[in-house]
Amino acid sequence: MTTTGSRPVPALPAACRDWCRAQPPALLVADEWVEIDLDLWSSRLATQGVDLLLVAAGPDGGVVDSGTGYLRRSDLWAAGRRARGSIEEAVVALYMCAAWLSSHPLRSGVVRGCPDFRVHQPTGAGGFGLSELGFPLVLHHVVDWLEAPAEAMNLLKYGVPSGTSGHGVPDLGYPLASLYLSSVGMAWSQQDHVPVDPAGIASLVHAGWTEIDSLSRMTPRRYEAYLEVVVRWADEAGVDPLIVEMWLVQDWHDRRSGIAPTGSSAQSPPWTR
């Protein structure tokens, strides 16, 4: 057990080191894909009155906005890059993250149905800290806080970094908020922002992490402590932090099912087979 500042860091498990080093880093994270029902998402968004159309790759690799689509993590990174341009693009990026996370077979953390990221006020949209459609402007401004993970998370969740005031984003749990921060961060090559998932936290606790005992105890400061552990393990293993995070999630599911993972877990998108 080592420490990061005053925080204890459990030793890097040999299984994590070996698994991470066996992965093809250029493909593993970028090509982590999910299948989504675009018609279902269009229906849910229309019911909520959100004027947004999600697109994804079709079975042949072309762009589709209906039927079955496939989203890769690299698609989220591209959306994160566009999110710096406008609040509208930031909203699209967040809904893409929500669609990816809700459809992932090993991940969780999105509200049932379709999340509504608008702030509804009696006076209507356009209030302090809101776009004309009611989306918190922090979605757009958080890119300026990426070097301070706890403050960035505070901004998204509560709208109050460093004592400022504003609106946090509704329906935004830590898994989705961290995936969004990771996507925006990767757009600017900041790979030390990684998602946090209940399964991943359970794996860290299993390895000896004592900061929290479950995702329900997560706070922005503890999120930063979580990132410090993942980055420390990644440095020791000589891999990207995003790969370590994938191992944390995979490890929990493997231990739950009694499977011993070996070799690479990379899977090609359907249209490349």
XYZ file of N, CA and C in Angstrom:
819
model
N 0.840 -1.190 0.000
C 0.000 0.000 0.000
C 0.881 1.248 0.000
N 0.699 2.116 -1.001
C 1.423 3.376 -1.049
C 0.429 4.512 -0.860
N 0.903 5.739 -0.962
C 0.002 6.869 -0.783
C 0.150 7.859 -1.916
N -0.926 8.581 -2.209
C -0.909 9.723 -3.107
C -1.278 10.916 -2.234
N -0.286 11.749 -1.877
C -0.541 12.757 -0.872
C -0.800 12.041 0.447
N -1.971 12.285 1.020
C -2.336 11.618 2.275
C -3.247 10.435 2.048
N -3.522 10.096 0.779
C -4.471 9.041 0.470
C -3.761 7.720 0.225
N -4.225 6.626 0.836
C -3.615 5.318 0.586
C -3.983 4.788 -0.796
N -3.017 4.198 -1.464
C -3.220 3.613 -2.788
C -2.896 2.131 -2.699
N -3.864 1.247 -2.974
C -3.572 -0.189 -2.914
C -2.557 -0.591 -3.984
N -1.865 -1.678 -3.728
C -0.866 -2.168 -4.684
C -1.543 -2.597 -5.983
N -0.853 -2.375 -7.084
C -1.359 -2.780 -8.392
C -1.456 -4.300 -8.452
N -2.666 -4.860 -8.672
C -2.782 -6.322 -8.780
C -2.032 -6.842 -10.005
N -1.369 -7.961 -9.849
C -0.652 -8.556 -10.973
C -1.600 -8.873 -12.116
N -2.831 -9.281 -11.787
C -3.815 -9.603 -12.832
C -4.152 -8.369 -13.655
N -4.228 -7.221 -13.003
C -4.503 -5.975 -13.717
C -3.338 -5.627 -14.627
N -2.128 -5.701 -14.097
C -0.939 -5.382 -14.894
C -0.833 -6.278 -16.123
N -1.020 -7.581 -15.921
C -0.859 -8.526 -17.030
C -1.955 -8.344 -18.077
N -3.200 -8.157 -17.621
C -4.318 -7.988 -18.563
C -4.145 -6.723 -19.374
N -3.805 -5.633 -18.698
C -3.678 -4.351 -19.392
C -2.554 -4.377 -20.421
N -1.445 -5.016 -20.071
C -0.320 -5.067 -21.010
C -0.601 -5.973 -22.200
N -1.583 -6.876 -22.067
C -1.910 -7.790 -23.157
C -2.874 -7.179 -24.170
N -3.415 -5.991 -23.879
C -4.417 -5.393 -24.746
C -3.787 -4.582 -25.877
N -4.472 -4.504 -27.026
C -4.010 -3.620 -28.113
C -4.475 -2.192 -27.829
N -3.632 -1.323 -27.286
C -4.082 -0.017 -26.806
C -4.692 0.868 -27.876
N -4.284 0.714 -29.120
C -4.809 1.570 -30.171
C -6.263 1.244 -30.499
N -6.708 0.039 -30.131
C -8.048 -0.399 -30.500
C -8.974 -0.587 -29.303
N -8.449 -1.030 -28.203
C -9.287 -1.489 -27.103
C -10.303 -0.460 -26.651
N -9.859 0.723 -26.311
C -10.762 1.732 -25.776
C -11.523 2.436 -26.889
N -10.826 2.873 -27.919
C -11.476 3.627 -28.994
C -12.598 2.833 -29.649
N -12.420 1.516 -29.777
C -13.410 0.684 -30.459
C -14.386 0.002 -29.510
N -14.409 0.397 -28.241
C -15.403 -0.157 -27.324
C -16.784 0.340 -27.761
N -17.587 -0.547 -28.317
C -18.822 -0.121 -28.959
C -20.048 -0.745 -28.309
N -21.173 -0.088 -28.537
C -22.463 -0.598 -28.072
C -23.467 -0.494 -29.211
N -24.475 -1.312 -29.128
C -25.587 -1.262 -30.085
C -26.728 -0.478 -29.446
N -27.252 0.513 -30.158
C -28.331 1.326 -29.607
C -29.533 1.323 -30.541
N -30.701 1.482 -29.951
C -31.961 1.572 -30.686
C -32.241 3.054 -30.941
N -31.901 3.527 -32.123
C -32.052 4.946 -32.432
C -33.507 5.379 -32.456
N -34.396 4.497 -32.898
C -35.819 4.845 -32.917
C -36.345 5.055 -31.507
N -35.912 4.228 -30.576
C -36.348 4.360 -29.188
C -35.863 5.678 -28.610
N -34.615 6.025 -28.865
C -34.099 7.281 -28.356
C -34.807 8.477 -28.989
N -35.081 8.398 -30.277
C -35.813 9.490 -30.946
C -37.190 9.669 -30.340
N -37.858 8.548 -30.051
C -39.190 8.610 -29.451
C -39.135 9.218 -28.053
N -38.178 8.798 -27.259
C -38.053 9.328 -25.899
C -37.744 10.818 -25.905
N -36.841 11.235 -26.765
C -36.486 12.647 -26.833
C -37.656 13.491 -27.313
N -38.398 12.976 -28.283
C -39.561 13.707 -28.783
C -40.622 13.840 -27.703
N -40.821 12.785 -26.915
C -41.805 12.824 -25.830
C -41.448 13.897 -24.811
N -40.155 14.064 -24.563
C -39.707 15.077 -23.619
C -39.659 16.474 -24.233
N -39.847 16.561 -25.531
C -39.773 17.857 -26.184
C -38.355 18.334 -26.416
N -37.410 17.401 -26.474
C -36.014 17.739 -26.741
C -35.757 17.593 -28.233
N -35.427 18.692 -28.886
C -35.216 18.692 -30.332
C -33.784 18.257 -30.631
N -33.590 16.945 -30.673
C -32.259 16.403 -30.877
C -32.385 15.051 -31.570
N -31.537 14.817 -32.550
C -31.544 13.561 -33.289
C -30.181 12.908 -33.150
N -30.149 11.753 -32.494
C -28.899 11.027 -32.356
C -28.579 10.262 -33.631
N -27.323 10.215 -33.991
C -26.872 9.434 -35.141
C -25.771 8.489 -34.680
N -25.582 7.434 -35.441
C -24.559 6.447 -35.125
C -24.159 5.748 -36.415
N -23.248 4.803 -36.308
C -22.838 4.025 -37.472
C -23.840 2.905 -37.708
N -24.205 2.689 -38.963
C -25.100 1.602 -39.313
C -24.338 0.306 -39.502
N -25.053 -0.779 -39.793
C -24.408 -2.089 -39.984
C -23.336 -2.096 -41.064
N -23.443 -1.187 -42.056
C -22.450 -1.144 -43.124
C -21.383 -0.076 -42.889
N -21.469 0.594 -41.728
C -20.481 1.614 -41.402
C -20.906 3.021 -41.735
N -22.000 3.180 -42.514
C -22.496 4.509 -42.836
C -23.248 5.127 -41.662
N -23.479 6.415 -41.724
C -24.179 7.121 -40.651
C -25.683 6.916 -40.791
N -26.349 6.560 -39.695
C -27.796 6.352 -39.695
C -28.400 7.109 -38.519
N -29.674 7.477 -38.655
C -30.388 8.148 -37.566
C -31.655 7.399 -37.173
N -31.806 6.169 -37.657
C -32.960 5.341 -37.300
C -32.543 3.878 -37.309
N -33.394 3.050 -36.718
C -33.079 1.629 -36.656
C -31.957 1.353 -35.669
N -31.124 0.362 -35.988
C -30.019 -0.027 -35.128
C -28.766 0.754 -35.486
N -28.111 1.282 -34.468
C -26.868 2.011 -34.687
C -25.804 1.528 -33.725
N -24.563 1.856 -34.028
C -23.439 1.443 -33.193
C -22.612 2.664 -32.832
N -22.402 2.844 -31.538
C -21.584 3.944 -31.037
C -20.297 3.391 -30.445
N -19.169 3.961 -30.846
C -17.884 3.610 -30.269
C -17.451 4.702 -29.297
N -16.505 4.360 -28.443
C -15.982 5.372 -27.521
C -15.344 6.512 -28.317
N -14.727 6.198 -29.440
C -14.114 7.252 -30.252
C -15.165 8.225 -30.785
N -16.401 7.767 -30.975
C -17.479 8.675 -31.378
C -17.775 9.673 -30.262
N -17.673 9.193 -29.020
C -17.892 10.091 -27.878
C -16.768 11.119 -27.799
N -15.556 10.696 -28.126
C -14.434 11.648 -28.104
C -14.621 12.727 -29.170
N -15.091 12.315 -30.344
C -15.335 13.300 -31.402
C -16.423 14.286 -30.978
N -17.456 13.760 -30.330
C -18.518 14.642 -29.828
C -17.972 15.555 -28.740
N -17.070 15.037 -27.900
C -16.458 15.851 -26.865
C -15.635 16.985 -27.446
N -14.999 16.742 -28.581
C -14.228 17.798 -29.242
C -15.170 18.906 -29.730
N -16.305 18.506 -30.279
C -17.260 19.512 -30.758
C -17.921 20.259 -29.603
N -17.964 19.627 -28.419
C -18.650 20.236 -27.275
C -18.030 21.560 -26.878
N -16.773 21.766 -27.226
C -16.133 23.036 -26.882
C -16.673 24.176 -27.735
N -17.321 23.829 -28.842
C -17.790 24.867 -29.761
C -19.044 25.582 -29.320
N -19.965 24.870 -28.643
C -21.240 25.502 -28.289
C -21.970 24.660 -27.260
N -22.912 25.273 -26.580
C -23.732 24.532 -25.620
C -24.568 23.497 -26.346
N -24.991 23.795 -27.569
C -25.787 22.829 -28.334
C -24.994 21.552 -28.599
N -23.734 21.703 -28.992
C -22.895 20.529 -29.243
C -22.585 19.797 -27.941
N -22.472 20.532 -26.843
C -22.233 19.904 -25.550
C -23.423 19.032 -25.154
N -24.639 19.500 -25.423
C -25.841 18.722 -25.123
C -25.869 17.442 -25.958
N -25.530 17.556 -27.233
C -25.473 16.368 -28.100
C -24.462 15.363 -27.546
N -23.292 15.854 -27.143
C -22.262 14.960 -26.605
C -22.748 14.249 -25.352
N -23.456 14.967 -24.490
C -23.943 14.344 -23.258
C -24.988 13.276 -23.554
N -25.899 13.542 -24.474
C -26.902 12.526 -24.813
C -26.267 11.332 -25.505
N -25.221 11.557 -26.275
C -24.501 10.421 -26.869
C -23.862 9.569 -25.779
N -23.291 10.220 -24.777
C -22.716 9.479 -23.655
C -23.795 8.686 -22.923
N -24.973 9.305 -22.747
C -26.071 8.630 -22.061
C -26.524 7.403 -22.852
N -26.616 7.536 -24.173
C -27.041 6.421 -25.013
C -26.008 5.293 -24.963
N -24.734 5.650 -25.025
C -23.661 4.641 -24.969
C -23.664 3.917 -23.629
N -23.763 4.679 -22.546
C -23.691 4.082 -21.213
C -24.900 3.200 -20.930
N -26.083 3.656 -21.310
C -27.300 2.893 -21.013
C -27.380 1.603 -21.814
N -26.650 1.527 -22.926
C -26.699 0.339 -23.777
C -25.534 -0.615 -23.537
N -24.596 -0.220 -22.693
C -23.412 -1.048 -22.479
C -23.765 -2.236 -21.584
N -23.396 -3.451 -21.982
C -23.781 -4.639 -21.197
C -23.088 -4.758 -19.852
N -21.967 -4.081 -19.661
C -21.217 -4.223 -18.411
C -21.249 -2.972 -17.541
N -21.930 -1.927 -17.996
C -21.906 -0.663 -17.272
C -23.310 -0.231 -16.873
N -23.363 0.675 -15.903
C -24.647 1.184 -15.426
C -24.457 2.615 -14.950
N -25.560 3.245 -14.554
C -25.441 4.590 -14.006
C -26.251 5.656 -14.697
N -27.170 5.264 -15.587
C -28.056 6.225 -16.238
C -29.473 5.995 -15.730
N -30.232 7.071 -15.511
C -31.604 6.927 -15.037
C -32.410 6.123 -16.046
N -33.387 5.409 -15.553
C -34.230 4.601 -16.433
C -34.969 5.501 -17.418
N -35.228 4.967 -18.597
C -35.883 5.770 -19.615
C -34.891 6.723 -20.248
N -35.296 7.971 -20.400
C -34.441 8.972 -21.036
C -34.186 10.102 -20.049
N -32.941 10.371 -19.706
C -32.656 11.456 -18.763
C -33.030 12.807 -19.366
N -33.399 13.742 -18.519
C -33.730 15.100 -18.946
C -32.727 16.033 -18.286
N -31.841 16.603 -19.079
C -30.763 17.411 -18.548
C -31.112 18.899 -18.467
N -32.382 19.227 -18.669
C -32.798 20.623 -18.591
C -33.195 20.993 -17.162
N -33.071 22.266 -16.842
C -33.555 22.804 -15.579
C -34.894 23.466 -15.868
N -35.946 22.942 -15.257
C -37.291 23.476 -15.495
C -37.624 24.501 -14.415
N -37.886 25.710 -14.844
C -38.183 26.804 -13.929
C -39.559 27.392 -14.228
N -40.250 27.909 -13.211
C -41.545 28.550 -13.438
C -41.468 29.714 -14.415
N -40.298 30.362 -14.456
C -40.150 31.519 -15.336
C -39.750 31.126 -16.749
N -39.566 29.838 -16.999
C -39.201 29.385 -18.329
C -37.700 29.321 -18.509
N -37.282 28.938 -19.692
C -35.860 28.780 -19.976
C -35.187 30.139 -20.098
N -33.866 30.088 -20.152
C -33.112 31.312 -20.319
C -32.757 31.980 -19.016
N -32.948 31.296 -17.884
C -32.603 31.861 -16.591
C -31.103 31.911 -16.397
N -30.677 32.377 -15.230
C -29.247 32.516 -14.941
C -28.557 31.161 -15.038
N -27.505 31.099 -15.842
C -26.746 29.875 -15.968
C -27.368 28.849 -16.889
N -28.401 29.239 -17.651
C -29.093 28.292 -18.527
C -29.081 28.772 -19.962
N -29.130 27.810 -20.887
C -29.314 28.154 -22.291
C -30.768 28.512 -22.525
N -31.083 28.964 -23.718
C -32.469 29.325 -24.044
C -33.415 28.135 -23.926
N -32.882 26.926 -24.061
C -33.708 25.721 -23.964
C -33.688 25.107 -22.572
N -32.968 25.754 -21.652
C -32.969 25.284 -20.272
C -31.830 24.361 -19.894
N -30.857 24.159 -20.778
C -29.719 23.305 -20.444
C -28.670 24.110 -19.683
N -28.144 23.571 -18.574
C -27.130 24.302 -17.807
C -25.884 24.597 -18.647
N -25.432 25.820 -18.600
C -24.276 26.223 -19.389
C -22.982 25.569 -18.923
N -23.013 24.961 -17.738
C -21.806 24.296 -17.248
C -21.366 23.185 -18.191
N -22.284 22.609 -18.937
C -21.920 21.564 -19.896
C -20.898 22.078 -20.896
N -21.016 23.334 -21.251
C -20.118 23.949 -22.224
C -18.857 24.475 -21.554
N -18.996 25.023 -20.349
C -17.876 25.684 -19.687
C -16.945 24.719 -18.949
N -17.380 23.488 -18.740
C -16.574 22.563 -17.934
C -15.230 22.237 -18.586
N -15.110 22.471 -19.893
C -13.837 22.187 -20.561
C -12.705 23.028 -19.993
N -13.038 24.155 -19.367
C -12.005 25.011 -18.797
C -11.550 24.533 -17.422
N -12.179 23.448 -16.910
C -11.874 22.972 -15.563
C -11.281 21.563 -15.554
N -10.864 21.066 -16.706
C -10.428 19.680 -16.795
C -9.179 19.385 -15.974
N -8.364 20.384 -15.734
C -7.147 20.144 -14.955
C -7.429 20.041 -13.457
N -8.666 20.310 -13.058
C -9.072 20.188 -11.653
C -10.289 19.272 -11.591
N -10.077 17.947 -11.571
C -11.192 16.995 -11.682
C -12.298 17.187 -10.650
N -11.942 17.439 -9.402
C -12.978 17.611 -8.378
C -13.829 18.835 -8.674
N -13.190 19.912 -9.118
C -13.939 21.124 -9.428
C -14.797 20.920 -10.679
N -14.268 20.188 -11.663
C -15.050 19.905 -12.864
C -16.296 19.093 -12.516
N -16.131 18.103 -11.634
C -17.276 17.304 -11.223
C -18.263 18.133 -10.409
N -17.756 18.990 -9.527
C -18.624 19.902 -8.784
C -19.439 20.765 -9.728
N -18.789 21.245 -10.769
C -19.452 22.111 -11.734
C -20.602 21.391 -12.414
N -20.361 20.165 -12.866
C -21.416 19.413 -13.547
C -22.551 19.030 -12.597
N -22.178 18.554 -11.417
C -23.182 18.030 -10.496
C -23.954 19.125 -9.767
N -23.236 20.181 -9.400
C -23.862 21.179 -8.526
C -23.788 22.604 -9.047
N -23.032 22.829 -10.098
C -22.930 24.167 -10.661
C -22.151 25.125 -9.791
N -21.304 24.610 -8.887
C -20.647 25.501 -7.934
C -19.156 25.197 -7.768
N -18.339 25.408 -8.781
C -16.905 25.264 -8.559
C -16.357 26.491 -7.850
N -15.502 26.274 -6.873
C -14.815 27.366 -6.185
C -15.765 28.457 -5.701
N -16.930 28.080 -5.223
C -17.828 29.040 -4.611
C -18.682 29.839 -5.570
N -18.592 29.570 -6.893
C -19.454 30.292 -7.807
C -20.849 29.702 -7.764
N -21.792 30.342 -8.433
C -23.167 29.860 -8.405
C -23.656 29.579 -9.814
N -24.643 28.728 -9.916
C -25.202 28.375 -11.207
C -26.067 27.149 -11.078
N -26.306 26.461 -12.177
C -27.147 25.271 -12.172
C -26.320 24.044 -12.512
N -26.415 23.004 -11.672
C -25.868 21.719 -12.023
C -26.770 21.053 -13.045
N -26.344 19.902 -13.546
C -27.089 19.197 -14.582
C -27.989 18.142 -13.941
N -29.303 18.213 -14.130
C -30.205 17.190 -13.563
C -29.948 15.819 -14.179
N -30.401 14.782 -13.474
C -30.326 13.399 -13.967
C -28.901 12.973 -14.308
N -27.938 13.534 -13.599
C -26.542 13.284 -13.937
C -25.833 12.606 -12.771
N -25.766 11.261 -12.803
C -25.024 10.528 -11.793
C -23.537 10.539 -12.105
N -22.741 10.022 -11.190
C -21.294 10.015 -11.382
C -20.834 9.211 -12.602
N -21.432 8.041 -12.899
C -20.980 7.315 -14.093
C -21.130 8.135 -15.378
N -22.278 8.788 -15.549
C -22.487 9.569 -16.767
C -21.652 10.842 -16.754
N -21.604 11.526 -15.620
C -20.804 12.754 -15.537
C -19.336 12.462 -15.834
N -18.818 11.361 -15.290
C -17.404 11.031 -15.504
C -17.146 10.584 -16.937
N -18.103 9.900 -17.556
C -17.950 9.518 -18.965
C -17.912 10.762 -19.844
N -18.747 11.737 -19.523
C -18.746 12.992 -20.277
C -17.414 13.720 -20.104
N -16.937 13.818 -18.860
C -15.652 14.471 -18.622
C -14.523 13.738 -19.342
N -14.587 12.400 -19.334
C -13.577 11.618 -20.029
C -13.613 11.872 -21.529
N -14.812 11.968 -22.085
C -14.951 12.198 -23.527
C -14.445 13.579 -23.912
N -14.787 14.584 -23.115
C -14.302 15.936 -23.380
C -12.795 16.001 -23.171
N -12.310 15.329 -22.125
C -10.880 15.327 -21.859
C -10.082 14.640 -22.951
N -10.579 13.504 -23.459
C -9.858 12.788 -24.511
C -9.788 13.609 -25.784
N -10.777 14.478 -25.986
C -10.749 15.347 -27.160
C -9.539 16.276 -27.121
N -9.009 16.479 -25.896
C -7.840 17.352 -25.739
C -6.663 16.567 -25.155
N -6.676 15.239 -25.392
C -5.577 14.352 -25.008
C -5.305 14.331 -23.515
N -6.341 14.476 -22.704
C -6.189 14.363 -21.258
C -6.751 13.009 -20.823
N -5.907 11.985 -20.892
C -6.345 10.626 -20.642
C -6.437 10.282 -19.157
N -6.119 11.248 -18.295
C -6.234 10.964 -16.870
C -7.656 11.152 -16.365
N -8.574 11.559 -17.240
C -9.990 11.568 -16.909
C -10.577 10.246 -17.395
N -11.042 9.416 -16.476
C -11.620 8.135 -16.857
C -12.999 8.005 -16.224
N -13.875 7.196 -16.809
C -15.204 6.992 -16.214
C -15.107 6.273 -14.874
N -16.155 6.407 -14.086
C -16.267 5.660 -12.838
C -17.556 4.853 -12.903
N -17.475 3.593 -12.539
C -18.608 2.684 -12.661
C -18.753 1.908 -11.348
N -19.976 1.532 -10.959
C -20.131 0.749 -9.728
C -19.273 -0.507 -9.700
N -19.172 -1.196 -10.835
C -18.352 -2.409 -10.887
C -16.881 -2.083 -10.677
N -16.423 -0.984 -11.264
C -15.036 -0.594 -11.106
C -14.700 -0.227 -9.675
N -15.609 0.482 -9.008
C -15.398 0.824 -7.601
C -15.315 -0.451 -6.761
N -16.189 -1.414 -7.051
C -16.170 -2.682 -6.316
C -14.832 -3.390 -6.491
N -14.254 -3.325 -7.691
C -12.951 -3.952 -7.920
C -11.850 -3.244 -7.141
N -11.919 -1.914 -7.068
C -10.927 -1.173 -6.292
C -11.027 -1.522 -4.811
N -12.253 -1.596 -4.306
C -12.458 -1.966 -2.905
C -11.911 -3.376 -2.659
N -12.164 -4.278 -3.611
C -11.664 -5.659 -3.504
C -10.138 -5.681 -3.437
N -9.502 -4.712 -4.123
C -8.039 -4.646 -4.149
C -7.471 -3.959 -2.915
N -8.348 -3.402 -2.071
C -7.868 -2.796 -0.837
C -8.061 -1.302 -0.715
N -8.780 -0.691 -1.672
C -9.017 0.761 -1.591
C -10.009 1.044 -0.479
N -9.708 2.011 0.365
C -10.536 2.284 1.546
C -11.188 3.663 1.523
N -11.031 4.391 0.414
C -11.602 5.740 0.352
C -13.122 5.714 0.499
N -13.778 4.797 -0.202
C -15.221 4.592 -0.094
C -15.498 3.103 -0.196
N -16.734 2.695 0.144
C -17.072 1.280 0.040
C -18.041 0.980 -1.096
N -18.562 2.019 -1.759
C -19.453 1.833 -2.896
C -19.624 3.163 -3.613
N -20.170 3.111 -4.828
C -20.375 4.331 -5.602
C -21.331 5.286 -4.902
N -22.227 4.774 -4.065
C -23.194 5.629 -3.384
C -22.512 6.619 -2.448
N -21.258 6.365 -2.084
C -20.513 7.256 -1.196
C -19.607 8.217 -1.969
N -19.760 8.246 -3.275
C -18.898 9.084 -4.098
C -19.206 10.570 -3.889
N -18.152 11.372 -3.896
C -18.234 12.830 -3.874
C -17.232 13.348 -4.894
N -17.287 14.620 -5.264
C -16.289 15.140 -6.204
C -14.853 14.940 -5.732
N -14.579 15.129 -4.443
C -13.219 14.943 -3.941
C -12.820 13.464 -3.982
N -13.762 12.597 -3.678
C -13.452 11.169 -3.749
C -13.302 10.708 -5.193
N -14.007 11.353 -6.104
C -13.822 11.073 -7.520
C -12.387 11.398 -7.930
N -11.874 12.503 -7.434
C -10.495 12.874 -7.726
C -9.520 11.851 -7.135
N -9.831 11.368 -5.926
C -8.987 10.341 -5.312
C -9.013 9.055 -6.131
N -10.183 8.721 -6.667
C -10.324 7.543 -7.535
C -9.438 7.686 -8.772
N -9.449 8.859 -9.380
C -8.620 9.083 -10.555
C -7.140 8.933 -10.225
N -6.752 9.405 -9.039
C -5.350 9.304 -8.650
C -4.899 7.844 -8.565
N -5.757 6.970 -8.065
C -5.404 5.554 -7.979
C -5.286 4.941 -9.371
N -6.258 5.224 -10.232
C -6.243 4.662 -11.582
C -5.005 5.130 -12.344
N -4.694 6.418 -12.230
C -3.514 6.944 -12.925
C -2.240 6.334 -12.357
N -2.154 6.157 -11.037
C -0.972 5.535 -10.427
C -0.795 4.107 -10.946
N -1.882 3.344 -10.976
C -1.796 1.973 -11.489
C -1.378 1.964 -12.958
N -1.935 2.895 -13.735
C -1.592 2.959 -15.156
C -0.113 3.264 -15.343
N 0.419 4.175 -14.534
C 1.852 4.492 -14.628
C 2.702 3.269 -14.294
N 2.302 2.528 -13.273
C 3.067 1.345 -12.878
C 3.000 0.255 -13.944
N 1.849 0.131 -14.594
C 1.685 -0.899 -15.620
C 2.226 -0.460 -16.973
N 2.455 0.850 -17.136
C 2.940 1.364 -18.406
C 1.870 1.389 -19.482
N 0.618 1.660 -19.073
C -0.500 1.692 -20.023
C -1.314 2.968 -19.788
N -2.309 3.191 -20.624
C -3.186 4.346 -20.455
C -4.164 4.101 -19.307
N -4.513 5.138 -18.549
C -5.494 4.982 -17.472
C -6.826 4.416 -17.937
N -7.234 4.727 -19.166
C -8.516 4.225 -19.671
C -8.527 2.701 -19.747
N -7.371 2.092 -19.998
C -7.298 0.638 -20.056
C -7.425 0.039 -18.664
N -6.805 0.691 -17.680
C -6.949 0.232 -16.294
C -8.413 0.303 -15.869
N -9.100 1.370 -16.241
C -10.520 1.497 -15.879
C -11.340 0.372 -16.501
N -11.023 0.004 -17.726
C -11.738 -1.096 -18.362
C -11.495 -2.404 -17.607
N -10.265 -2.603 -17.140
C -9.984 -3.813 -16.355
C -10.799 -3.825 -15.068
N -10.925 -2.702 -14.408
C -11.686 -2.643 -13.161
C -13.119 -3.125 -13.369
N -13.742 -2.674 -14.445
C -15.115 -3.091 -14.733
C -15.158 -4.562 -15.122
N -14.254 -4.960 -16.004
C -14.233 -6.351 -16.465
C -13.945 -7.303 -15.322
N -13.046 -6.911 -14.421
C -12.659 -7.780 -13.314
C -13.839 -8.099 -12.409
N -14.653 -7.101 -12.118
C -15.807 -7.339 -11.239
C -16.755 -8.350 -11.873
N -17.014 -8.183 -13.164
C -17.927 -9.113 -13.838
C -17.314 -10.503 -13.956
N -16.008 -10.568 -14.185
C -15.351 -11.873 -14.258
C -15.391 -12.580 -12.909
N -15.126 -11.840 -11.829
C -15.170 -12.463 -10.505
C -16.594 -12.889 -10.153
N -17.554 -12.095 -10.577
C -18.952 -12.433 -10.295
C -19.371 -13.702 -11.018
N -18.875 -13.896 -12.227
C -19.254 -15.064 -13.020
C -18.281 -16.220 -12.870
N -17.166 -15.998 -12.155
C -16.184 -17.059 -11.956
C -15.305 -17.307 -13.145
N -15.162 -16.293 -14.021
C -14.344 -16.440 -15.219
C -12.971 -15.830 -14.973
N -11.933 -16.517 -15.389
C -10.577 -15.983 -15.305
C -10.200 -15.411 -16.661
N -10.104 -14.068 -16.800
C -9.810 -13.461 -18.097
C -8.388 -13.734 -18.552
N -8.204 -13.989 -19.835
C -6.872 -14.175 -20.399
C -6.804 -13.485 -21.745
N -5.622 -12.993 -22.083
C -5.418 -12.411 -23.398
C -6.179 -11.126 -23.625
N -6.404 -10.811 -24.907
C -7.030 -9.555 -25.285
C -8.542 -9.672 -25.276
N -9.204 -8.550 -24.908
C -10.670 -8.525 -24.903
C -11.221 -7.650 -26.016
N -10.361 -7.163 -26.891
C -10.813 -6.249 -27.930
C -11.772 -6.949 -28.888
N -12.847 -6.242 -29.242
C -13.807 -6.754 -30.204
C -13.988 -5.724 -31.313
N -14.023 -6.196 -32.540
C -14.185 -5.276 -33.663
C -15.647 -4.904 -33.821
N -15.925 -3.661 -34.257
C -17.302 -3.264 -34.535
C -17.904 -4.167 -35.607
N -19.245 -4.296 -35.629
C -19.886 -5.218 -36.573
C -19.529 -4.978 -38.031
N -19.373 -3.715 -38.445
C -19.162 -3.437 -39.853
C -17.758 -3.739 -40.325
N -16.849 -4.149 -39.396
C -15.470 -4.488 -39.808
C -15.265 -5.988 -39.888
N -16.323 -6.749 -39.587
C -16.155 -8.193 -39.573
C -16.344 -8.793 -40.948
